[in-house]
PDB file of C-alpha atoms in Angstrom:
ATOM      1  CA  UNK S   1    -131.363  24.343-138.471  1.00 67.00           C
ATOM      2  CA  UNK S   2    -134.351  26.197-139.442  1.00 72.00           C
ATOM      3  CA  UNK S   3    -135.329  26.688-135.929  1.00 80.00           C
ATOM      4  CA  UNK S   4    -132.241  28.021-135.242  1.00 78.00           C
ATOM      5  CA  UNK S   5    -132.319  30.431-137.766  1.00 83.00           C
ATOM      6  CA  UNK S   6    -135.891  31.359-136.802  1.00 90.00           C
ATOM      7  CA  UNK S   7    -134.512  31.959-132.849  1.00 88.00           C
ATOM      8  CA  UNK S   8    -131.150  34.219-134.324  1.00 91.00           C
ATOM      9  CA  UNK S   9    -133.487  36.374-136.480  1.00 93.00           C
ATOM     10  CA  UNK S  10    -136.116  37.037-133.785  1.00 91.00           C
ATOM     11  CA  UNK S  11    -132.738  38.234-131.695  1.00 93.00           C
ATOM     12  CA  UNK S  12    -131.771  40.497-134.042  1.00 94.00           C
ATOM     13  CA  UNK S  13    -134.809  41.736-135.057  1.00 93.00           C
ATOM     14  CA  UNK S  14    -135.240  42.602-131.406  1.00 93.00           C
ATOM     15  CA  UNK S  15    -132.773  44.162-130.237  1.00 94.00           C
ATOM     16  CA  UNK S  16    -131.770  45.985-132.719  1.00 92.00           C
ATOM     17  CA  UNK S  17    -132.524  49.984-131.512  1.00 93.00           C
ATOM     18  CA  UNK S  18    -130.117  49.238-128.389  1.00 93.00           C
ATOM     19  CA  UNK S  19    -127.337  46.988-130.773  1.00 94.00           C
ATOM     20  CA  UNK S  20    -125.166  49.728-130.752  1.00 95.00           C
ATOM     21  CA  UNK S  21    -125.073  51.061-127.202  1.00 95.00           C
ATOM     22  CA  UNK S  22    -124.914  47.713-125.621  1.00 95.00           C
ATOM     23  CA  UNK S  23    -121.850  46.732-127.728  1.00 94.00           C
ATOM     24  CA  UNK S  24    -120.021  50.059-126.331  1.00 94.00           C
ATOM     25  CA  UNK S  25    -120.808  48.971-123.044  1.00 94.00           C
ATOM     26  CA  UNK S  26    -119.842  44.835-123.145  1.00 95.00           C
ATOM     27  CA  UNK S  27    -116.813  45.969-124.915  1.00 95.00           C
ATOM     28  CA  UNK S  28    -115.871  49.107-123.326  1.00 93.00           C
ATOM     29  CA  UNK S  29    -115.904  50.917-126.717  1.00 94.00           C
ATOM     30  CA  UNK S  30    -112.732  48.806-128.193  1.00 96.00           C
ATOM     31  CA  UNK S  31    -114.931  46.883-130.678  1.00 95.00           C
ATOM     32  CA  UNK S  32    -114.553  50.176-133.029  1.00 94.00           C
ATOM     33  CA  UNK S  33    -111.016  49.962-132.507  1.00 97.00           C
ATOM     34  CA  UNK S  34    -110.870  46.468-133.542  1.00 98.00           C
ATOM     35  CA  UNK S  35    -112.820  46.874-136.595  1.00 96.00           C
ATOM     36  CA  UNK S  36    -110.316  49.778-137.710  1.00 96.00           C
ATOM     37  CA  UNK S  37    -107.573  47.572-137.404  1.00 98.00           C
ATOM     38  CA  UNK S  38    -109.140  44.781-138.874  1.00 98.00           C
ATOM     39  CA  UNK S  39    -109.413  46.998-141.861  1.00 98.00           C
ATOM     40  CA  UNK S  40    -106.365  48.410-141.927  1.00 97.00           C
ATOM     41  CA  UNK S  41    -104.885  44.863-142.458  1.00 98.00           C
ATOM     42  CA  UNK S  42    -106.869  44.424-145.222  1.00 98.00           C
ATOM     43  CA  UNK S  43    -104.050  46.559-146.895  1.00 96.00           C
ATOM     44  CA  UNK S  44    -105.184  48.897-149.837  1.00 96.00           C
ATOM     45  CA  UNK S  45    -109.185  48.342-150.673  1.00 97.00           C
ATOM     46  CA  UNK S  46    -109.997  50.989-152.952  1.00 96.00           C
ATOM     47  CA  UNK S  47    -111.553  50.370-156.343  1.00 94.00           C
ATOM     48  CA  UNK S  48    -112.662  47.463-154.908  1.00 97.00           C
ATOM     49  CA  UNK S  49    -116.323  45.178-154.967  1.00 98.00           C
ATOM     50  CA  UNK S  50    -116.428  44.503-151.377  1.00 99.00           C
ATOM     51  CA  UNK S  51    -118.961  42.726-149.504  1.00 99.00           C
ATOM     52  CA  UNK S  52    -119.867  42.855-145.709  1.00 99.00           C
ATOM     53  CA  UNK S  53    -121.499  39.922-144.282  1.00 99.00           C
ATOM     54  CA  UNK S  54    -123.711  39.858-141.360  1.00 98.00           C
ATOM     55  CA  UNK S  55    -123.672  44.294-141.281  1.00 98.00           C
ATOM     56  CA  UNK S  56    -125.930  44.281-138.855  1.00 97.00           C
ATOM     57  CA  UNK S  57    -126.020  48.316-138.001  1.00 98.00           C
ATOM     58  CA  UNK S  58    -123.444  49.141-140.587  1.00 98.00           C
ATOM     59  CA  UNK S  59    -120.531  50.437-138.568  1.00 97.00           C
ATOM     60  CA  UNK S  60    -118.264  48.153-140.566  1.00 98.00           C
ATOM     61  CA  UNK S  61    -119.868  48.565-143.290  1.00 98.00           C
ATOM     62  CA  UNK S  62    -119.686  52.309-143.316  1.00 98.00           C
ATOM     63  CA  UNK S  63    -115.849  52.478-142.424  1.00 97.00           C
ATOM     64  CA  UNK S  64    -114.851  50.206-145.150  1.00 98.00           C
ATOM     65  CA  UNK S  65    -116.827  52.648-147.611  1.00 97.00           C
ATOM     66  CA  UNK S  66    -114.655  55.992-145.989  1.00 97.00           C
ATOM     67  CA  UNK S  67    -111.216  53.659-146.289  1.00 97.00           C
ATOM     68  CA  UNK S  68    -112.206  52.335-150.008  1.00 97.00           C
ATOM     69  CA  UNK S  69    -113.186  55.298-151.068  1.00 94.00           C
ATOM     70  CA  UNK S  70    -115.960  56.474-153.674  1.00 92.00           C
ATOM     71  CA  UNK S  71    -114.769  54.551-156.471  1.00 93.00           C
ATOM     72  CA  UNK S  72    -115.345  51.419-154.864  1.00 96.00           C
ATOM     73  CA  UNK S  73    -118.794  49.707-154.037  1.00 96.00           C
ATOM     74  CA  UNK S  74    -119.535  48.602-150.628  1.00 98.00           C
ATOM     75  CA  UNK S  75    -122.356  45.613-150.144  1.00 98.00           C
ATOM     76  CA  UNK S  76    -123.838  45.372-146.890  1.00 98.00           C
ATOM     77  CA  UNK S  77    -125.658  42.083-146.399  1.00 98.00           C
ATOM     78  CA  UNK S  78    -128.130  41.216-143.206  1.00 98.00           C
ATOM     79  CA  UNK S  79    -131.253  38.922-142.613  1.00 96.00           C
ATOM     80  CA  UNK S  80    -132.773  41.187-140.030  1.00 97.00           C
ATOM     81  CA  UNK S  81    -134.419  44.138-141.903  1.00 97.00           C
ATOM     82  CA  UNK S  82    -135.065  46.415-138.345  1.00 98.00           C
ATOM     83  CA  UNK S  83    -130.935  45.907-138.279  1.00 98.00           C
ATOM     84  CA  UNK S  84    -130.500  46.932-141.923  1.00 98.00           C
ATOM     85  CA  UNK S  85    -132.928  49.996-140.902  1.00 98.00           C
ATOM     86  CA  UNK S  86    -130.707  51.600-138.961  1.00 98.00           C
ATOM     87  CA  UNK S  87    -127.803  51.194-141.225  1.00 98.00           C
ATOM     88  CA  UNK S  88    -129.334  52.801-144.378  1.00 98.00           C
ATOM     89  CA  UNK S  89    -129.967  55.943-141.586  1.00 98.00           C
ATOM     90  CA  UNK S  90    -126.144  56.138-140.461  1.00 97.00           C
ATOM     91  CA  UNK S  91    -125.141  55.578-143.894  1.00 98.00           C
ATOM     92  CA  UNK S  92    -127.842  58.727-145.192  1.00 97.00           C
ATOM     93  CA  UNK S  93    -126.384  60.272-142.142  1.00 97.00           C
ATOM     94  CA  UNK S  94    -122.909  60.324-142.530  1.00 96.00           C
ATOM     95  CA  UNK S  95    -123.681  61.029-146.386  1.00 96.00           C
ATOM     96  CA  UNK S  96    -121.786  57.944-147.360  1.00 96.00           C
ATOM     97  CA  UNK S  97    -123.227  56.953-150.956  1.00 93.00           C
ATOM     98  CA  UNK S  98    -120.718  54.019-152.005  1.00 97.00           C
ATOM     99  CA  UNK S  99    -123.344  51.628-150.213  1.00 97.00           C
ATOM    100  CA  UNK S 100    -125.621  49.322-151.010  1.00 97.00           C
ATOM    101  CA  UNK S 101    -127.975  47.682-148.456  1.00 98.00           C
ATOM    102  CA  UNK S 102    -129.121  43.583-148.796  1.00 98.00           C
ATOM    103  CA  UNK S 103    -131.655  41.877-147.243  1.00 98.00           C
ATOM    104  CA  UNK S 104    -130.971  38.111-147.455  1.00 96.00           C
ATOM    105  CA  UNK S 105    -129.752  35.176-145.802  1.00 94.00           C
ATOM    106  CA  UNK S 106    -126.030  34.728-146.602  1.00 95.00           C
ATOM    107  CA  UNK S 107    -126.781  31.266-147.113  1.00 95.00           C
ATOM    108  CA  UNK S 108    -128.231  32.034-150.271  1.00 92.00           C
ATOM    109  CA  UNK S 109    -126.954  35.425-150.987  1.00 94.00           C
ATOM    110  CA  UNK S 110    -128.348  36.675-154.612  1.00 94.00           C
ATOM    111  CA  UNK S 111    -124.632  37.253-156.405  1.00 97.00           C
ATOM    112  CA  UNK S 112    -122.809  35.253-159.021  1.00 96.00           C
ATOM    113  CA  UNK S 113    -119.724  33.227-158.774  1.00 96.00           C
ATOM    114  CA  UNK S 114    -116.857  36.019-158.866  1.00 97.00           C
ATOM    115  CA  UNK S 115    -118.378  38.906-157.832  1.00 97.00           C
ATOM    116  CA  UNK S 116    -116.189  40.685-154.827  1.00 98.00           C
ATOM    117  CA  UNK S 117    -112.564  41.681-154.324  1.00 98.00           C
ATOM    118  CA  UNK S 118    -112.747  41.527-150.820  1.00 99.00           C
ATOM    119  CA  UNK S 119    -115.719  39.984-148.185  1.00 99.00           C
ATOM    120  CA  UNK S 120    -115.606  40.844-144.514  1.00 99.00           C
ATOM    121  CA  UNK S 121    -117.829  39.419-141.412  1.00 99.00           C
ATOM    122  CA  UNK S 122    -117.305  40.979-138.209  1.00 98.00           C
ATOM    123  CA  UNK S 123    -119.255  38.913-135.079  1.00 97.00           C
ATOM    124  CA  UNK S 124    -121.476  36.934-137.390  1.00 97.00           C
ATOM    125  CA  UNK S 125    -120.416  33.759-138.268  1.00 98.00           C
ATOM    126  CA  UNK S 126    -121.373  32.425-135.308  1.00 96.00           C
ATOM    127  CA  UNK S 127    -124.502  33.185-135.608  1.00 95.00           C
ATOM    128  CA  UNK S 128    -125.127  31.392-138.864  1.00 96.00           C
ATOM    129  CA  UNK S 129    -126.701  28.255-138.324  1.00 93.00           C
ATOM    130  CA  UNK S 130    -123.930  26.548-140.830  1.00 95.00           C
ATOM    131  CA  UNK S 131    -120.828  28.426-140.532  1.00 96.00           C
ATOM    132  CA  UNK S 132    -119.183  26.132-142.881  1.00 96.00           C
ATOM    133  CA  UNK S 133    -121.386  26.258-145.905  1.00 97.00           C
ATOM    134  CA  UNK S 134    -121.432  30.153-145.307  1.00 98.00           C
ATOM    135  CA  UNK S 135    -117.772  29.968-145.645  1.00 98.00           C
ATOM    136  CA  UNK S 136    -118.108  27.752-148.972  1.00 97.00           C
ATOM    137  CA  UNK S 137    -120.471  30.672-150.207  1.00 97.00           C
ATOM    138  CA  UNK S 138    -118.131  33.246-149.358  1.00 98.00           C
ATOM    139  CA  UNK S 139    -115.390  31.408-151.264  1.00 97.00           C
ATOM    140  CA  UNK S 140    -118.055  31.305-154.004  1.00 97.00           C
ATOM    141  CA  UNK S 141    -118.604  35.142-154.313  1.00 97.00           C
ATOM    142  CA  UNK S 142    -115.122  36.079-154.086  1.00 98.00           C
ATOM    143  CA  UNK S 143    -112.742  36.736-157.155  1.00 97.00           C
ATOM    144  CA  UNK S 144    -109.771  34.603-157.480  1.00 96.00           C
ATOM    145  CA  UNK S 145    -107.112  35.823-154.860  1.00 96.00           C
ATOM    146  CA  UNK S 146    -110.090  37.957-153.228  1.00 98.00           C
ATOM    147  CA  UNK S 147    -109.656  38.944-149.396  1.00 98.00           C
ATOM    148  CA  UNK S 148    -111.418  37.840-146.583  1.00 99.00           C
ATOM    149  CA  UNK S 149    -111.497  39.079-143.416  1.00 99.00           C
ATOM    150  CA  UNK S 150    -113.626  37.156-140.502  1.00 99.00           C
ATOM    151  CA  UNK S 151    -114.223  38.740-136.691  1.00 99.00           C
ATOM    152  CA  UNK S 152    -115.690  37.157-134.006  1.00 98.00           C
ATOM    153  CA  UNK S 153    -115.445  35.559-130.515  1.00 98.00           C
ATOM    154  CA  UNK S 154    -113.202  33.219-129.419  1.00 98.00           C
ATOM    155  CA  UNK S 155    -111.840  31.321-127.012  1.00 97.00           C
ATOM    156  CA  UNK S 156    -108.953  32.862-124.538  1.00 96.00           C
ATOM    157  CA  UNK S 157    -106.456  30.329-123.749  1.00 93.00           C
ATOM    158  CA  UNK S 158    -105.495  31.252-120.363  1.00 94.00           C
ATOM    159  CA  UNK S 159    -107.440  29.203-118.000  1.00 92.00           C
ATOM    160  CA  UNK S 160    -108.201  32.194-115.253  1.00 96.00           C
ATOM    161  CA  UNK S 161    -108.485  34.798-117.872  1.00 97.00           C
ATOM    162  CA  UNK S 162    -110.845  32.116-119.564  1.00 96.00           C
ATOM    163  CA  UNK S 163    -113.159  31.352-116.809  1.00 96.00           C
ATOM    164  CA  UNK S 164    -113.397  35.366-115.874  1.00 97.00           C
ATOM    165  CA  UNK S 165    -114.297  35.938-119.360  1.00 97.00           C
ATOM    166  CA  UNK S 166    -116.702  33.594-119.618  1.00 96.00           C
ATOM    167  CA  UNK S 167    -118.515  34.554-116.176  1.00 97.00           C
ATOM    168  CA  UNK S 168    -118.649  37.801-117.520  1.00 96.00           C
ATOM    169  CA  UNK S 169    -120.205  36.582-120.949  1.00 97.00           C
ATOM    170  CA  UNK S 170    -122.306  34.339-119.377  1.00 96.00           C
ATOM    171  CA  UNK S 171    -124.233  36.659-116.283  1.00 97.00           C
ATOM    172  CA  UNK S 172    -122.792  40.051-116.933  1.00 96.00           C
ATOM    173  CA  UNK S 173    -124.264  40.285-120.293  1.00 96.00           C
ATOM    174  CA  UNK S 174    -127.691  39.063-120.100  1.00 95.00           C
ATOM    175  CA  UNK S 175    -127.865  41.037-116.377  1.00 96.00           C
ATOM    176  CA  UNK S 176    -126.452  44.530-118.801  1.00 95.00           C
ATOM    177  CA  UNK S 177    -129.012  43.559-121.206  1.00 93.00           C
ATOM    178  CA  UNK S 178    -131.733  42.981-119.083  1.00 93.00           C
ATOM    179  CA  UNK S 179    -130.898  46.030-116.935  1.00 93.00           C
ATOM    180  CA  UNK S 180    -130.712  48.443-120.513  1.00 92.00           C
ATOM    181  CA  UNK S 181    -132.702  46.395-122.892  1.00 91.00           C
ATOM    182  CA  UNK S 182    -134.940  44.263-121.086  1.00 92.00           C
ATOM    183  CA  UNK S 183    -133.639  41.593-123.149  1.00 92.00           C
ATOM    184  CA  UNK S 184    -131.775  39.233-120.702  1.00 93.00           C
ATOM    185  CA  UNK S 185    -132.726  35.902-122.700  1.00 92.00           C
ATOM    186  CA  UNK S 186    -131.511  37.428-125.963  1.00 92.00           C
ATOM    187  CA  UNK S 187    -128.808  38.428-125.351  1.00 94.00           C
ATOM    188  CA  UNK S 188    -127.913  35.155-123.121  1.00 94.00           C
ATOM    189  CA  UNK S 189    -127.426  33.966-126.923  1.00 93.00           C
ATOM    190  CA  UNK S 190    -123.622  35.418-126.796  1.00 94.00           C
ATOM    191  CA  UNK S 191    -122.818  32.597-124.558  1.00 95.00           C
ATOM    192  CA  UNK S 192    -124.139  30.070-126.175  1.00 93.00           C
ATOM    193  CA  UNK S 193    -123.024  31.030-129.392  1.00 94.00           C
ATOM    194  CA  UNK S 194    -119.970  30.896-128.415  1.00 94.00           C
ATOM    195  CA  UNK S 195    -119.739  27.732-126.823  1.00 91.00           C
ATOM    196  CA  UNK S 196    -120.633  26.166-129.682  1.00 88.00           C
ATOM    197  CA  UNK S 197    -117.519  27.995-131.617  1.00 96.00           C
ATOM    198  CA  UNK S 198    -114.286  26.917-132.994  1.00 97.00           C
ATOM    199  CA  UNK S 199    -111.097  28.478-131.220  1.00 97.00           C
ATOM    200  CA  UNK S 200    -109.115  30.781-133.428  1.00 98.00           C
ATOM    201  CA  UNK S 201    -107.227  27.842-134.782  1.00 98.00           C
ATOM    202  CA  UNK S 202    -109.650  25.618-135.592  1.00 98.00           C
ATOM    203  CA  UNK S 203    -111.344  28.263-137.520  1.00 98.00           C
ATOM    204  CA  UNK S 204    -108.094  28.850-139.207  1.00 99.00           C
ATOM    205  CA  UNK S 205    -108.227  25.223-140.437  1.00 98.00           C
ATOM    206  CA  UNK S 206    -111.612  25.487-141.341  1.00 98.00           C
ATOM    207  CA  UNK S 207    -111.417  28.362-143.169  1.00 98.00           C
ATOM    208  CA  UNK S 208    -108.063  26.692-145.131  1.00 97.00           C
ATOM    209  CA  UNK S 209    -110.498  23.438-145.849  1.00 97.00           C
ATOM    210  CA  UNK S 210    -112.918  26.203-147.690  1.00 96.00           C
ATOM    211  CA  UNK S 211    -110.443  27.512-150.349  1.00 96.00           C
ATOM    212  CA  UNK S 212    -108.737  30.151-148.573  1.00 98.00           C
ATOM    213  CA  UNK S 213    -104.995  30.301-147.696  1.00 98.00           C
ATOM    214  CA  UNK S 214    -103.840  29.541-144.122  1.00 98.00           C
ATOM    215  CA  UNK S 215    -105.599  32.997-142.272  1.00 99.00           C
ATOM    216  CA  UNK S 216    -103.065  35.315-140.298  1.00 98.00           C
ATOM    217  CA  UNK S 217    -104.506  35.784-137.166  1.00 99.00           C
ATOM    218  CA  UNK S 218    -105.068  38.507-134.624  1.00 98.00           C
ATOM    219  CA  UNK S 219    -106.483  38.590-131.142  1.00 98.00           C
ATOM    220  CA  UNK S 220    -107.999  41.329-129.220  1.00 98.00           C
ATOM    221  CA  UNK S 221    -108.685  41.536-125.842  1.00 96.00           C
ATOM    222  CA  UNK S 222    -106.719  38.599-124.298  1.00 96.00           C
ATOM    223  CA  UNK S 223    -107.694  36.576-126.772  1.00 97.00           C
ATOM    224  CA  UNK S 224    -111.951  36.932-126.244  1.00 97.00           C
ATOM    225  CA  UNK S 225    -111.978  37.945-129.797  1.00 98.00           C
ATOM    226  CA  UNK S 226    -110.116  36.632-133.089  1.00 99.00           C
ATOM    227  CA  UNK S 227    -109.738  38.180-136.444  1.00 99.00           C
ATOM    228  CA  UNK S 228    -108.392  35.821-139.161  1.00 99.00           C
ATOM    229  CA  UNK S 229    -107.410  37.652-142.550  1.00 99.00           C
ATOM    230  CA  UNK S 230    -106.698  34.907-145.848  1.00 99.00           C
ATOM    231  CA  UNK S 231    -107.077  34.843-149.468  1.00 98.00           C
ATOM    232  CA  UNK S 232    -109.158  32.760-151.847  1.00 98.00           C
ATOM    233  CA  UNK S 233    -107.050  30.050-153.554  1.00 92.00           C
ATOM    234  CA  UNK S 234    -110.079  28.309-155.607  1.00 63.00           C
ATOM    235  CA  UNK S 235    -111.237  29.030-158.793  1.00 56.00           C
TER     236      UNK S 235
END
């Protein structure tokens, strides 16, 4: 697992000044829609302790700070400091001050038990090398009847649509990184990271098994991408 972790970070912490354009381009911009609605069924956040997991760049992170508003506090949590770089800038930027910026593994995240009203991830629990103990940590944090919201790949169940998407994850996306980034092997990691992810149901009954009520679930794109929104159940 460690080497795992040490290969994810070294990702991140490369390819981090390009994050952002490459995601417009893989996704054809619609990952910002996504994360908007993802937050807008979240239902009403403000005066809220809310954590974001995984921030990466901070878009997320910044739009749930504009739609809690300034009374509420806004964590943003990342292992890769280059990442968490260019968040504090957009955030100092955009003069949004109802943020806080993390550096930590989410593994071990620095909070007691009880802490948030709401935790988000948006396309990073695949990348943790235990997605089920990070879930059993985000249970952890969360207040009795918190909200969590999880985003990330999935699996589309349409066998054509299925194989097309995955040809595209597969070669498109390293040859796109390669050809903007010179990163091909890096970001090769989207496929494989996926592979090695639940569908959107299995997560669901994962994420039940960790404390949570049964997630509602969304899909985006024909199903490439999954957003599951619960509750915590456990004290």
């Amino acid at each position: 697992m460690e080497s795992k972790r040490k290969f994810v970070h070294h990702i991140f912490e490369s390819i981090y000044d390009k994050y952002d354009f490459i995601n417009n381009l893989i996704s054809l911009g619609l990952h910002k829609k996504w994360r908007r609605d993802a937050i807008n069924r979240l239902g009403d956040i403000s005066n809220c302790s809310i954590v974001d997991l995984c921030c990466g760049t901070g878009d997320f992170t910044i739009a749930l700070a504009k739609k809690a508003g300034n009374n509420s506090l806004i964590t943003g949590i990342d292992f890769s400091e280059n990442m968490l770089t260019i968040a504090k800038e957009k955030a100092s930027r955009e003069n949004v001050k109802n943020i806080k910026f993390v550096h930590c593994n989410v593994l071990t995240m620095p909070f007691e038990s009880n802490t948030f009203d709401v935790a988000t991830i948006c396309f990073g629990l695949r990348n943790i090398v235990d997605y089920r103990q990070a879930l059993i940590e985000i249970n952890r944090l969360l207040k009795p009847n918190g909200k969590f919201a999880c985003m990330d790949m999935s699996h589309p169940t349409i066998p054509g649509y299925r194989k097309l998407c995955y040809g595209f994850v597969k070669y498109g996306v390293p040859f796109i990184g390669k050809l903007w980034a010179n990163k091909p092997n890096e970001y090769a990691w989207l496929f494989e990271s996926m592979q090695n992810f639940p569908d959107k149901f299995q997560l669901a009954d994962e994420i039940f098994a960790q404390g949570f009520t049964y997630p509602k679930i969304k899909t985006y794109a024909g199903g490439i991408v999954a957003l599951h929104v619960c509750t915590k159940t456990m004290n």
